[in-house]
mmCIF file of C-alpha atoms in Angstrom:
data_model
loop_
_atom_site.group_PDB
_atom_site.id
_atom_site.type_symbol
_atom_site.label_atom_id
_atom_site.label_comp_id
_atom_site.label_asym_id
_atom_site.label_seq_id
_atom_site.Cartn_x
_atom_site.Cartn_y
_atom_site.Cartn_z
ATOM 1 C CA MET A 389 -0.166 -0.454 0.126
ATOM 2 C CA GLN A 390 1.249 3.427 -1.110
ATOM 3 C CA LYS A 391 2.469 5.844 1.541
ATOM 4 C CA LYS A 392 -1.508 7.882 2.499
ATOM 5 C CA SER A 393 -2.316 10.224 5.245
ATOM 6 C CA LEU A 394 -5.094 9.322 7.719
ATOM 7 C CA PHE A 395 -7.029 12.761 6.231
ATOM 8 C CA VAL A 396 -7.100 10.737 2.862
ATOM 9 C CA VAL A 397 -8.277 7.394 4.656
ATOM 10 C CA TRP A 398 -10.739 9.273 6.147
ATOM 11 C CA LEU A 399 -12.235 10.908 2.366
ATOM 12 C CA PHE A 400 -12.066 7.723 0.067
ATOM 13 C CA SER A 401 -13.700 5.824 3.240
ATOM 14 C CA LEU A 402 -16.400 9.187 4.199
ATOM 15 C CA LEU A 403 -16.965 10.650 1.018
ATOM 16 C CA VAL A 404 -18.615 8.309 -1.650
ATOM 17 C CA ILE A 405 -21.563 6.149 0.089
ATOM 18 C CA PRO A 406 -24.638 8.456 -1.742
ATOM 19 C CA ALA A 407 -22.886 6.412 -4.837
ATOM 20 C CA LEU A 408 -24.433 3.347 -3.683
ATOM 21 C CA PHE A 409 -28.233 4.122 -5.077
ATOM 22 C CA ALA A 410 -29.711 4.367 -8.291
ATOM 23 C CA GLN A 411 -31.593 7.586 -9.447
ATOM 24 C CA PRO A 412 -29.566 11.246 -8.305
ATOM 25 C CA SER A 413 -31.178 14.606 -7.192
ATOM 26 C CA PRO A 414 -31.171 17.184 -9.018
ATOM 27 C CA PRO A 415 -27.830 19.003 -10.005
ATOM 28 C CA LEU A 416 -25.268 19.357 -7.112
ATOM 29 C CA GLY A 417 -28.971 19.724 -4.725
ATOM 30 C CA ALA A 418 -27.890 18.225 -1.478
ATOM 31 C CA PHE A 419 -25.281 21.184 -0.295
ATOM 32 C CA LYS A 420 -24.767 25.515 -0.944
ATOM 33 C CA ASP A 421 -22.277 28.316 -1.212
ATOM 34 C CA GLY A 422 -21.002 28.633 2.674
ATOM 35 C CA GLU A 423 -21.242 24.882 3.732
ATOM 36 C CA SER A 424 -18.851 24.068 6.453
ATOM 37 C CA PHE A 425 -18.274 20.908 8.528
ATOM 38 C CA GLU A 426 -15.152 20.055 11.810
ATOM 39 C CA PHE A 427 -14.253 16.882 12.388
ATOM 40 C CA ARG A 428 -12.655 15.364 15.243
ATOM 41 C CA VAL A 429 -10.361 12.596 15.405
ATOM 42 C CA HIS A 430 -9.455 10.654 18.730
ATOM 43 C CA TYR A 431 -7.048 7.763 19.523
ATOM 44 C CA GLY A 432 -8.518 6.244 22.307
ATOM 45 C CA ILE A 433 -9.230 9.387 24.883
ATOM 46 C CA PHE A 434 -6.563 11.464 23.137
ATOM 47 C CA ASN A 435 -7.571 13.985 20.869
ATOM 48 C CA ALA A 436 -5.420 13.167 17.494
ATOM 49 C CA SER A 437 -6.602 15.734 14.857
ATOM 50 C CA TYR A 438 -8.561 17.966 13.783
ATOM 51 C CA ILE A 439 -10.136 17.902 9.897
ATOM 52 C CA SER A 440 -12.094 20.776 9.122
ATOM 53 C CA LEU A 441 -14.202 21.394 4.522
ATOM 54 C CA THR A 442 -15.422 24.625 3.404
ATOM 55 C CA LEU A 443 -17.132 25.057 0.915
ATOM 56 C CA GLU A 444 -17.336 28.474 -1.300
ATOM 57 C CA GLU A 445 -18.687 29.539 -4.357
ATOM 58 C CA LYS A 446 -16.919 30.866 -7.278
ATOM 59 C CA VAL A 447 -15.596 30.973 -11.197
ATOM 60 C CA LEU A 448 -12.790 29.615 -12.242
ATOM 61 C CA ASP A 449 -12.324 30.764 -16.134
ATOM 62 C CA GLY A 450 -15.006 32.263 -16.660
ATOM 63 C CA ARG A 451 -16.408 29.439 -15.335
ATOM 64 C CA PRO A 452 -19.563 28.813 -12.192
ATOM 65 C CA VAL A 453 -17.674 26.618 -9.898
ATOM 66 C CA PHE A 454 -17.605 25.272 -6.554
ATOM 67 C CA HIS A 455 -14.238 26.124 -4.405
ATOM 68 C CA ALA A 456 -13.915 22.638 -1.932
ATOM 69 C CA GLN A 457 -11.308 23.415 0.834
ATOM 70 C CA GLY A 458 -9.876 20.664 3.266
ATOM 71 C CA TYR A 459 -7.846 21.049 5.883
ATOM 72 C CA GLY A 460 -6.411 18.262 8.805
ATOM 73 C CA LYS A 461 -4.174 18.938 11.539
ATOM 74 C CA THR A 462 -2.594 17.281 14.510
ATOM 75 C CA THR A 463 -2.759 18.805 18.281
ATOM 76 C CA GLY A 464 -1.495 18.337 21.170
ATOM 77 C CA LEU A 465 0.576 15.675 22.252
ATOM 78 C CA ALA A 466 0.130 13.962 18.996
ATOM 79 C CA ARG A 467 1.536 17.099 17.623
ATOM 80 C CA TRP A 468 4.846 17.074 19.267
ATOM 81 C CA PHE A 469 5.263 13.273 18.598
ATOM 82 C CA PHE A 470 3.954 13.572 14.055
ATOM 83 C CA LYS A 471 3.501 16.782 12.909
ATOM 84 C CA VAL A 472 0.214 16.849 9.911
ATOM 85 C CA GLU A 473 -0.548 19.631 7.886
ATOM 86 C CA ASP A 474 -2.802 18.847 5.226
ATOM 87 C CA TYR A 475 -4.368 21.134 2.487
ATOM 88 C CA TYR A 476 -6.591 19.729 -0.165
ATOM 89 C CA GLU A 477 -8.286 22.278 -2.438
ATOM 90 C CA SER A 478 -10.149 20.781 -5.197
ATOM 91 C CA TYR A 479 -12.937 23.679 -8.103
ATOM 92 C CA PHE A 480 -15.581 21.311 -8.863
ATOM 93 C CA ASP A 481 -18.534 22.565 -11.218
ATOM 94 C CA ALA A 482 -21.770 24.673 -10.733
ATOM 95 C CA GLN A 483 -23.414 21.645 -12.216
ATOM 96 C CA THR A 484 -21.890 18.873 -12.918
ATOM 97 C CA GLY A 485 -19.530 18.613 -9.838
ATOM 98 C CA VAL A 486 -16.940 17.148 -12.423
ATOM 99 C CA PRO A 487 -13.599 18.206 -11.244
ATOM 100 C CA TYR A 488 -11.262 21.749 -13.216
ATOM 101 C CA TYR A 489 -8.416 21.832 -10.624
ATOM 102 C CA PHE A 490 -7.309 19.909 -7.429
ATOM 103 C CA ILE A 491 -4.403 20.456 -4.784
ATOM 104 C CA ARG A 492 -2.680 18.791 -2.051
ATOM 105 C CA ASN A 493 0.140 20.334 -0.469
ATOM 106 C CA ILE A 494 0.455 18.343 2.882
ATOM 107 C CA TYR A 495 3.356 18.147 5.261
ATOM 108 C CA GLU A 496 3.123 14.627 7.660
ATOM 109 C CA GLY A 497 6.398 14.090 9.974
ATOM 110 C CA GLY A 498 8.791 15.651 6.888
ATOM 111 C CA TYR A 499 7.322 13.827 4.725
ATOM 112 C CA THR A 500 5.879 16.214 2.330
ATOM 113 C CA LYS A 501 4.141 16.617 -1.325
ATOM 114 C CA ASN A 502 2.828 19.841 -3.312
ATOM 115 C CA ILE A 503 0.722 17.992 -6.120
ATOM 116 C CA GLU A 504 -1.435 20.560 -8.828
ATOM 117 C CA MET A 505 -3.450 19.317 -11.190
ATOM 118 C CA ARG A 506 -6.154 19.935 -13.958
ATOM 119 C CA PHE A 507 -9.240 18.616 -15.435
ATOM 120 C CA ASP A 508 -9.761 18.392 -19.696
ATOM 121 C CA HIS A 509 -12.217 16.262 -19.781
ATOM 122 C CA GLN A 510 -12.863 16.885 -23.181
ATOM 123 C CA THR A 511 -9.515 15.352 -23.712
ATOM 124 C CA GLY A 512 -9.235 13.070 -21.022
ATOM 125 C CA PHE A 513 -6.351 13.566 -19.548
ATOM 126 C CA VAL A 514 -5.458 15.924 -16.742
ATOM 127 C CA ALA A 515 -2.298 18.060 -16.853
ATOM 128 C CA TYR A 516 0.402 16.883 -13.242
ATOM 129 C CA ASN A 517 2.368 19.612 -11.800
ATOM 130 C CA ASP A 518 4.450 18.012 -9.507
ATOM 131 C CA LYS A 519 5.755 21.350 -7.108
ATOM 132 C CA LYS A 520 8.400 20.269 -4.369
ATOM 133 C CA LYS A 521 10.416 18.136 -7.944
ATOM 134 C CA GLY A 522 8.848 20.778 -10.722
ATOM 135 C CA GLN A 523 8.000 17.043 -12.921
ATOM 136 C CA GLU A 524 4.761 17.824 -15.476
ATOM 137 C CA LYS A 525 3.414 15.846 -17.392
ATOM 138 C CA THR A 526 0.315 14.839 -18.893
ATOM 139 C CA LEU A 527 -2.391 11.534 -17.706
ATOM 140 C CA SER A 528 -5.084 10.216 -18.881
ATOM 141 C CA PHE A 529 -8.418 9.016 -16.431
ATOM 142 C CA ILE A 530 -11.597 7.586 -16.892
ATOM 143 C CA PRO A 531 -14.219 9.648 -17.748
ATOM 144 C CA GLN A 532 -16.556 11.598 -14.948
ATOM 145 C CA SER A 533 -13.981 10.218 -12.762
ATOM 146 C CA GLN A 534 -13.103 12.929 -9.602
ATOM 147 C CA ASP A 535 -10.551 13.777 -7.417
ATOM 148 C CA LEU A 536 -10.392 13.433 -3.325
ATOM 149 C CA ILE A 537 -12.515 15.841 -2.349
ATOM 150 C CA SER A 538 -14.979 16.281 -5.082
ATOM 151 C CA ALA A 539 -16.081 13.075 -5.405
ATOM 152 C CA PHE A 540 -17.834 14.375 -1.312
ATOM 153 C CA TYR A 541 -19.726 16.763 -2.992
ATOM 154 C CA TYR A 542 -20.715 14.581 -6.119
ATOM 155 C CA LEU A 543 -21.776 12.253 -4.825
ATOM 156 C CA ARG A 544 -24.525 13.238 -2.560
ATOM 157 C CA ASN A 545 -25.912 14.184 -4.638
ATOM 158 C CA PHE A 546 -27.134 10.302 -4.882
ATOM 159 C CA PHE A 547 -30.581 9.935 -2.716
ATOM 160 C CA PRO A 548 -32.264 5.937 -2.128
ATOM 161 C CA LYS A 549 -34.550 5.787 -4.104
ATOM 162 C CA THR A 550 -35.018 1.998 -3.965
ATOM 163 C CA ALA A 551 -33.638 -0.551 -1.240
ATOM 164 C CA ILE A 552 -30.374 -2.019 -1.534
ATOM 165 C CA PRO A 553 -29.793 -5.355 -0.687
ATOM 166 C CA VAL A 554 -27.541 -5.364 2.670
ATOM 167 C CA GLY A 555 -23.725 -6.763 1.380
ATOM 168 C CA ASP A 556 -23.742 -5.110 -1.355
ATOM 169 C CA SER A 557 -20.877 -3.994 -2.308
ATOM 170 C CA PHE A 558 -20.609 -0.952 -5.028
ATOM 171 C CA ASP A 559 -17.883 0.874 -6.828
ATOM 172 C CA ILE A 560 -16.785 4.806 -7.872
ATOM 173 C CA ASP A 561 -13.881 5.998 -10.181
ATOM 174 C CA MET A 562 -11.930 8.282 -8.710
ATOM 175 C CA PHE A 563 -7.738 9.977 -9.911
ATOM 176 C CA PHE A 564 -5.622 9.884 -6.962
ATOM 177 C CA ASP A 565 -1.543 10.188 -7.027
ATOM 178 C CA GLN A 566 -1.345 9.349 -10.748
ATOM 179 C CA GLU A 567 -3.345 7.094 -11.345
ATOM 180 C CA ASN A 568 -6.640 5.746 -12.028
ATOM 181 C CA TYR A 569 -9.119 4.306 -9.028
ATOM 182 C CA ARG A 570 -11.629 1.973 -8.404
ATOM 183 C CA PHE A 571 -12.457 2.128 -4.862
ATOM 184 C CA ARG A 572 -15.431 0.111 -3.965
ATOM 185 C CA LEU A 573 -18.150 -0.104 -0.470
ATOM 186 C CA ARG A 574 -20.055 -2.771 0.977
ATOM 187 C CA TYR A 575 -23.356 -1.836 1.777
ATOM 188 C CA LEU A 576 -23.760 -3.246 5.441
ATOM 189 C CA GLY A 577 -27.621 -1.299 6.216
ATOM 190 C CA LYS A 578 -29.282 1.605 8.033
ATOM 191 C CA GLU A 579 -28.810 1.811 12.141
ATOM 192 C CA VAL A 580 -29.514 4.467 15.284
ATOM 193 C CA LEU A 581 -26.466 6.074 16.012
ATOM 194 C CA GLU A 582 -26.039 8.950 19.443
ATOM 195 C CA THR A 583 -24.169 11.763 18.922
ATOM 196 C CA PRO A 584 -24.390 15.809 20.975
ATOM 197 C CA PHE A 585 -26.706 16.104 18.471
ATOM 198 C CA GLY A 586 -29.059 13.552 18.946
ATOM 199 C CA LYS A 587 -30.115 10.150 17.451
ATOM 200 C CA ILE A 588 -28.815 10.148 13.901
ATOM 201 C CA ARG A 589 -30.427 7.307 11.565
ATOM 202 C CA CYS A 590 -26.864 6.853 8.789
ATOM 203 C CA LEU A 591 -26.161 4.107 6.299
ATOM 204 C CA LYS A 592 -23.467 1.823 7.591
ATOM 205 C CA MET A 593 -20.548 1.041 5.321
ATOM 206 C CA SER A 594 -16.940 -0.435 5.179
ATOM 207 C CA PRO A 595 -14.216 0.378 2.164
ATOM 208 C CA SER A 596 -12.290 -2.252 1.108
ATOM 209 C CA VAL A 597 -9.047 -1.560 2.358
ATOM 210 C CA GLN A 598 -6.138 -3.499 2.258
ATOM 211 C CA SER A 599 -4.954 -5.259 5.375
ATOM 212 C CA GLY A 600 -1.581 -6.710 6.296
ATOM 213 C CA ARG A 601 -0.426 -2.815 6.014
ATOM 214 C CA VAL A 602 -1.836 -0.093 8.499
ATOM 215 C CA PHE A 603 -5.471 -1.729 8.809
ATOM 216 C CA ASP A 604 -6.488 -5.049 10.992
ATOM 217 C CA ASN A 605 -8.595 -6.853 7.811
ATOM 218 C CA ASP A 606 -9.742 -5.799 4.685
ATOM 219 C CA GLU A 607 -13.458 -4.910 6.298
ATOM 220 C CA SER A 608 -11.295 -2.825 9.675
ATOM 221 C CA VAL A 609 -12.987 0.811 8.708
ATOM 222 C CA ILE A 610 -16.612 0.852 9.075
ATOM 223 C CA VAL A 611 -18.191 4.319 8.265
ATOM 224 C CA TRP A 612 -21.925 5.940 9.264
ATOM 225 C CA VAL A 613 -23.256 8.819 7.188
ATOM 226 C CA SER A 614 -26.320 10.625 8.001
ATOM 227 C CA ASP A 615 -29.453 8.925 6.188
ATOM 228 C CA ASP A 616 -31.206 12.437 4.954
ATOM 229 C CA LEU A 617 -31.303 15.262 2.343
ATOM 230 C CA ASN A 618 -27.977 15.683 3.504
ATOM 231 C CA ARG A 619 -25.679 12.964 3.946
ATOM 232 C CA ILE A 620 -23.392 14.314 6.911
ATOM 233 C CA PRO A 621 -20.659 12.659 7.488
ATOM 234 C CA ILE A 622 -21.537 11.518 10.841
ATOM 235 C CA LYS A 623 -19.040 9.068 12.230
ATOM 236 C CA LEU A 624 -15.541 6.502 11.358
ATOM 237 C CA GLN A 625 -13.515 3.802 12.996
ATOM 238 C CA ALA A 626 -11.155 2.659 12.277
ATOM 239 C CA ASN A 627 -9.227 -0.657 13.363
ATOM 240 C CA ILE A 628 -5.391 -0.103 12.717
ATOM 241 C CA ALA A 629 -2.708 -2.280 13.952
ATOM 242 C CA VAL A 630 -1.753 -0.513 16.773
ATOM 243 C CA GLY A 631 -5.031 0.075 18.284
ATOM 244 C CA SER A 632 -8.707 2.146 17.064
ATOM 245 C CA ILE A 633 -9.178 5.774 15.994
ATOM 246 C CA GLU A 634 -12.667 7.350 15.611
ATOM 247 C CA ILE A 635 -12.759 10.178 13.786
ATOM 248 C CA ASP A 636 -16.659 11.822 15.172
ATOM 249 C CA LEU A 637 -18.149 15.307 12.888
ATOM 250 C CA GLU A 638 -18.124 17.928 16.018
ATOM 251 C CA ARG A 639 -19.176 21.057 14.042
ATOM 252 C CA PHE A 640 -20.982 21.705 11.386
ATOM 253 C CA ARG A 641 -22.899 24.776 9.566
ATOM 254 C CA ASN A 642 -25.044 26.525 7.231
ATOM 255 C CA ILE A 643 -26.117 22.842 5.386
ATOM 256 C CA LYS A 644 -29.085 22.359 2.171
ATOM 257 C CA HIS A 645 -31.220 20.536 3.756
ATOM 258 C CA PRO A 646 -33.303 20.968 7.980
ATOM 259 C CA PHE A 647 -30.984 17.938 10.126
ATOM 260 C CA GLU A 648 -33.120 15.454 11.084
ATOM 261 C CA ILE A 649 -33.049 13.944 14.765
ATOM 262 C CA HIS A 650 -34.547 10.727 15.945
ATOM 263 C CA LEU A 651 -35.692 12.070 19.484
ATOM 264 C CA ASP A 652 -37.204 7.829 20.105
#
Protein backbone atom coordinates (compact mmCIF):
# COMPACT_ATOMS: atom_id res chain seq x y z
CA MET A 1 0.00 0.00 0.00
CA GLN A 2 1.37 3.40 -0.88
CA LYS A 3 1.78 5.95 1.88
CA LYS A 4 -1.57 7.61 2.53
CA SER A 5 -2.42 10.08 5.30
CA LEU A 6 -5.24 9.60 7.78
CA PHE A 7 -6.95 12.52 6.06
CA VAL A 8 -6.90 10.60 2.75
CA VAL A 9 -8.21 7.41 4.38
CA TRP A 10 -11.04 9.39 5.97
CA LEU A 11 -12.05 11.02 2.71
CA PHE A 12 -11.95 7.81 0.69
CA SER A 13 -14.09 6.10 3.32
CA LEU A 14 -16.67 8.72 4.19
CA LEU A 15 -17.26 10.66 1.06
CA VAL A 16 -18.37 8.13 -1.50
CA ILE A 17 -21.35 6.58 0.30
CA PRO A 18 -24.11 8.35 -1.67
CA ALA A 19 -22.96 6.73 -4.93
CA LEU A 20 -24.54 3.49 -3.78
CA PHE A 21 -28.02 4.53 -4.82
CA ALA A 22 -29.42 4.35 -8.29
CA GLN A 23 -31.22 7.65 -8.87
CA PRO A 24 -29.52 11.06 -8.55
CA SER A 25 -31.19 14.18 -7.21
CA PRO A 26 -31.14 17.40 -9.29
CA PRO A 27 -27.53 18.52 -9.97
CA LEU A 28 -25.65 19.61 -6.86
CA GLY A 29 -28.79 19.83 -4.75
CA ALA A 30 -27.37 18.49 -1.48
CA PHE A 31 -25.28 21.52 -0.45
CA LYS A 32 -24.88 25.26 -0.88
CA ASP A 33 -22.43 28.14 -0.65
CA GLY A 34 -21.02 28.62 2.86
CA GLU A 35 -21.41 25.04 4.09
CA SER A 36 -18.71 23.83 6.51
CA PHE A 37 -17.90 20.80 8.66
CA GLU A 38 -15.39 20.10 11.42
CA PHE A 39 -14.44 16.60 12.55
CA ARG A 40 -12.49 15.47 15.60
CA VAL A 41 -10.02 12.58 15.30
CA HIS A 42 -9.29 10.69 18.51
CA TYR A 43 -7.17 7.72 19.45
CA GLY A 44 -8.55 6.24 22.65
CA ILE A 45 -9.01 9.10 25.12
CA PHE A 46 -6.58 11.36 23.24
CA ASN A 47 -7.57 14.01 20.70
CA ALA A 48 -5.21 13.39 17.79
CA SER A 49 -6.27 15.91 15.15
CA TYR A 50 -9.02 17.94 13.51
CA ILE A 51 -10.31 17.90 9.94
CA SER A 52 -12.35 20.71 8.37
CA LEU A 53 -14.19 21.12 5.07
CA THR A 54 -15.52 24.41 3.67
CA LEU A 55 -17.38 25.31 0.47
CA GLU A 56 -17.70 28.55 -1.53
CA GLU A 57 -19.18 29.57 -4.87
CA LYS A 58 -16.57 31.06 -7.24
CA VAL A 59 -15.67 31.52 -10.92
CA LEU A 60 -12.73 29.67 -12.51
CA ASP A 61 -11.68 30.41 -16.09
CA GLY A 62 -15.09 31.98 -16.72
CA ARG A 63 -17.03 28.97 -15.40
CA PRO A 64 -19.18 28.93 -12.24
CA VAL A 65 -17.61 26.50 -9.77
CA PHE A 66 -17.66 25.46 -6.16
CA HIS A 67 -14.36 25.83 -4.32
CA ALA A 68 -13.96 23.17 -1.62
CA GLN A 69 -11.13 23.29 0.89
CA GLY A 70 -10.05 20.51 3.26
CA TYR A 71 -7.60 20.99 6.10
CA GLY A 72 -6.28 18.42 8.58
CA LYS A 73 -3.79 18.90 11.42
CA THR A 74 -2.57 17.07 14.49
CA THR A 75 -3.05 18.72 17.89
CA GLY A 76 -1.75 18.48 21.44
CA LEU A 77 0.68 15.68 22.26
CA ALA A 78 0.16 14.09 18.85
CA ARG A 79 1.58 17.20 17.22
CA TRP A 80 4.78 16.93 19.29
CA PHE A 81 5.33 13.34 18.18
CA PHE A 82 4.06 13.56 14.60
CA LYS A 83 3.22 16.94 13.11
CA VAL A 84 0.65 16.85 10.31
CA GLU A 85 -0.69 19.75 8.27
CA ASP A 86 -2.60 18.69 5.15
CA TYR A 87 -4.27 21.10 2.71
CA TYR A 88 -6.57 19.94 -0.07
CA GLU A 89 -8.54 22.06 -2.54
CA SER A 90 -10.89 21.27 -5.41
CA TYR A 91 -12.63 23.49 -7.93
CA PHE A 92 -15.54 21.61 -9.50
CA ASP A 93 -18.31 22.53 -11.92
CA ALA A 94 -21.33 24.16 -10.29
CA GLN A 95 -23.73 22.24 -12.55
CA THR A 96 -22.17 18.84 -13.25
CA GLY A 97 -19.79 18.43 -10.32
CA VAL A 98 -16.81 17.33 -12.44
CA PRO A 99 -13.44 18.56 -11.11
CA TYR A 100 -11.33 21.11 -12.97
CA TYR A 101 -8.51 21.92 -10.57
CA PHE A 102 -7.15 19.98 -7.57
CA ILE A 103 -4.45 20.93 -5.05
CA ARG A 104 -2.72 18.72 -2.48
CA ASN A 105 -0.13 20.35 -0.20
CA ILE A 106 0.82 18.20 2.78
CA TYR A 107 3.35 17.90 5.60
CA GLU A 108 3.30 14.62 7.56
CA GLY A 109 6.15 14.14 10.01
CA GLY A 110 8.69 15.44 7.51
CA TYR A 111 7.09 13.80 4.47
CA THR A 112 5.86 16.48 2.05
CA LYS A 113 3.98 16.75 -1.22
CA ASN A 114 2.83 19.73 -3.25
CA ILE A 115 0.69 18.64 -6.20
CA GLU A 116 -1.60 20.44 -8.64
CA MET A 117 -3.84 18.77 -11.21
CA ARG A 118 -5.92 20.35 -13.98
CA PHE A 119 -8.55 18.14 -15.61
CA ASP A 120 -9.50 18.48 -19.28
CA HIS A 121 -12.77 16.58 -19.66
CA GLN A 122 -12.87 17.04 -23.42
CA THR A 123 -9.54 15.30 -24.05
CA GLY A 124 -9.58 12.95 -21.05
CA PHE A 125 -6.15 14.08 -19.85
CA VAL A 126 -5.01 15.70 -16.62
CA ALA A 127 -2.04 18.08 -16.37
CA TYR A 128 -0.12 16.84 -13.33
CA ASN A 129 2.33 19.26 -11.70
CA ASP A 130 4.63 18.08 -8.89
CA LYS A 131 5.74 21.48 -7.59
CA LYS A 132 8.12 19.99 -5.01
CA LYS A 133 10.07 17.99 -7.60
CA GLY A 134 9.61 20.48 -10.42
CA GLN A 135 8.08 17.80 -12.64
CA GLU A 136 5.12 18.12 -15.01
CA LYS A 137 3.40 15.37 -16.96
CA THR A 138 0.17 14.61 -18.80
CA LEU A 139 -1.85 11.59 -17.68
CA SER A 140 -5.11 10.01 -18.86
CA PHE A 141 -8.09 9.53 -16.56
CA ILE A 142 -11.35 7.59 -16.75
CA PRO A 143 -14.26 9.78 -17.95
CA GLN A 144 -16.27 11.41 -15.16
CA SER A 145 -13.65 10.50 -12.55
CA GLN A 146 -13.62 12.60 -9.43
CA ASP A 147 -10.72 13.91 -7.40
CA LEU A 148 -10.48 13.18 -3.70
CA ILE A 149 -12.45 16.26 -2.59
CA SER A 150 -14.92 16.75 -5.45
CA ALA A 151 -16.11 13.15 -4.93
CA PHE A 152 -17.60 14.15 -1.59
CA TYR A 153 -19.83 16.83 -3.05
CA TYR A 154 -20.64 15.07 -6.31
CA LEU A 155 -21.76 11.86 -4.65
CA ARG A 156 -23.80 13.50 -1.91
CA ASN A 157 -26.36 14.24 -4.60
CA PHE A 158 -27.38 10.57 -4.88
CA PHE A 159 -30.36 9.70 -2.73
CA PRO A 160 -31.96 6.28 -2.11
CA LYS A 161 -34.99 5.67 -4.30
CA THR A 162 -35.15 1.92 -3.85
CA ALA A 163 -33.87 -0.41 -1.15
CA ILE A 164 -30.53 -2.11 -1.73
CA PRO A 165 -29.65 -5.51 -0.27
CA VAL A 166 -27.42 -5.57 2.79
CA GLY A 167 -24.04 -6.98 1.79
CA ASP A 168 -24.04 -5.60 -1.76
CA SER A 169 -20.81 -3.95 -2.95
CA PHE A 170 -20.46 -0.93 -5.23
CA ASP A 171 -17.62 0.78 -7.08
CA ILE A 172 -16.64 4.35 -7.95
CA ASP A 173 -13.92 5.80 -10.22
CA MET A 174 -11.49 8.33 -8.74
CA PHE A 175 -8.15 9.82 -9.85
CA PHE A 176 -5.46 10.25 -7.18
CA ASP A 177 -1.66 10.08 -6.96
CA GLN A 178 -1.24 9.77 -10.75
CA GLU A 179 -3.54 6.75 -10.89
CA ASN A 180 -7.13 5.79 -11.65
CA TYR A 181 -8.73 4.07 -8.67
CA ARG A 182 -11.66 1.70 -8.48
CA PHE A 183 -12.87 2.12 -4.91
CA ARG A 184 -15.29 -0.46 -3.50
CA LEU A 185 -17.82 -0.18 -0.68
CA ARG A 186 -19.96 -2.78 1.06
CA TYR A 187 -23.39 -1.71 2.33
CA LEU A 188 -24.04 -2.93 5.89
CA GLY A 189 -27.53 -1.52 6.47
CA LYS A 190 -28.92 1.30 8.60
CA GLU A 191 -28.21 2.18 12.22
CA VAL A 192 -29.26 4.91 14.65
CA LEU A 193 -26.26 6.54 16.34
CA GLU A 194 -26.21 8.45 19.63
CA THR A 195 -24.39 11.72 18.92
CA PRO A 196 -23.93 15.10 20.66
CA PHE A 197 -26.64 16.40 18.30
CA GLY A 198 -29.12 13.65 19.22
CA LYS A 199 -30.06 10.33 17.64
CA ILE A 200 -29.17 10.21 13.94
CA ARG A 201 -30.33 7.51 11.52
CA CYS A 202 -27.36 6.57 9.37
CA LEU A 203 -26.28 4.47 6.42
CA LYS A 204 -23.52 2.10 7.53
CA MET A 205 -20.75 1.15 5.10
CA SER A 206 -17.42 -0.64 4.94
CA PRO A 207 -14.84 0.36 2.29
CA SER A 208 -12.39 -2.18 0.91
CA VAL A 209 -8.87 -1.44 2.16
CA GLN A 210 -5.61 -3.35 1.91
CA SER A 211 -4.91 -5.46 4.98
CA GLY A 212 -1.56 -6.25 6.52
CA ARG A 213 0.00 -2.77 6.33
CA VAL A 214 -2.15 -0.30 8.24
CA PHE A 215 -5.48 -2.03 8.81
CA ASP A 216 -6.17 -5.32 10.55
CA ASN A 217 -8.28 -6.80 7.74
CA ASP A 218 -10.15 -5.91 4.56
CA GLU A 219 -13.15 -4.51 6.44
CA SER A 220 -11.48 -2.72 9.35
CA VAL A 221 -13.02 0.66 8.47
CA ILE A 222 -16.70 1.40 9.18
CA VAL A 223 -18.36 4.69 8.27
CA TRP A 224 -21.78 6.14 9.12
CA VAL A 225 -23.47 8.85 6.96
CA SER A 226 -26.74 10.62 7.83
CA ASP A 227 -29.74 9.03 6.12
CA ASP A 228 -31.27 12.35 5.04
CA LEU A 229 -30.97 14.80 2.15
CA ASN A 230 -27.68 16.24 3.44
CA ARG A 231 -25.68 12.99 3.51
CA ILE A 232 -23.42 14.27 6.29
CA PRO A 233 -20.54 12.04 7.45
CA ILE A 234 -21.30 11.40 11.13
CA LYS A 235 -18.67 8.92 12.28
CA LEU A 236 -15.79 6.71 11.13
CA GLN A 237 -14.10 3.93 13.04
CA ALA A 238 -10.86 2.35 11.85
CA ASN A 239 -9.17 -0.62 13.51
CA ILE A 240 -5.48 -0.25 12.71
CA ALA A 241 -2.48 -2.40 13.60
CA VAL A 242 -1.77 -0.44 16.78
CA GLY A 243 -5.30 0.22 18.04
CA SER A 244 -8.48 1.99 16.98
CA ILE A 245 -9.11 5.48 15.60
CA GLU A 246 -12.48 7.25 15.66
CA ILE A 247 -13.50 10.34 13.70
CA ASP A 248 -16.66 12.21 14.74
CA LEU A 249 -18.57 15.16 13.37
CA GLU A 250 -18.16 17.99 15.88
CA ARG A 251 -19.56 21.08 14.14
CA PHE A 252 -21.47 21.99 11.00
CA ARG A 253 -22.76 25.22 9.48
CA ASN A 254 -25.06 26.37 6.70
CA ILE A 255 -26.27 22.96 5.49
CA LYS A 256 -28.92 23.08 2.78
CA HIS A 257 -31.55 20.75 4.23
CA PRO A 258 -32.92 20.23 7.77
CA PHE A 259 -30.76 17.96 9.89
CA GLU A 260 -32.99 15.10 10.96
CA ILE A 261 -32.83 14.29 14.67
CA HIS A 262 -34.81 11.31 15.99
CA LEU A 263 -36.31 11.69 19.43
CA ASP A 264 -37.03 8.01 19.84
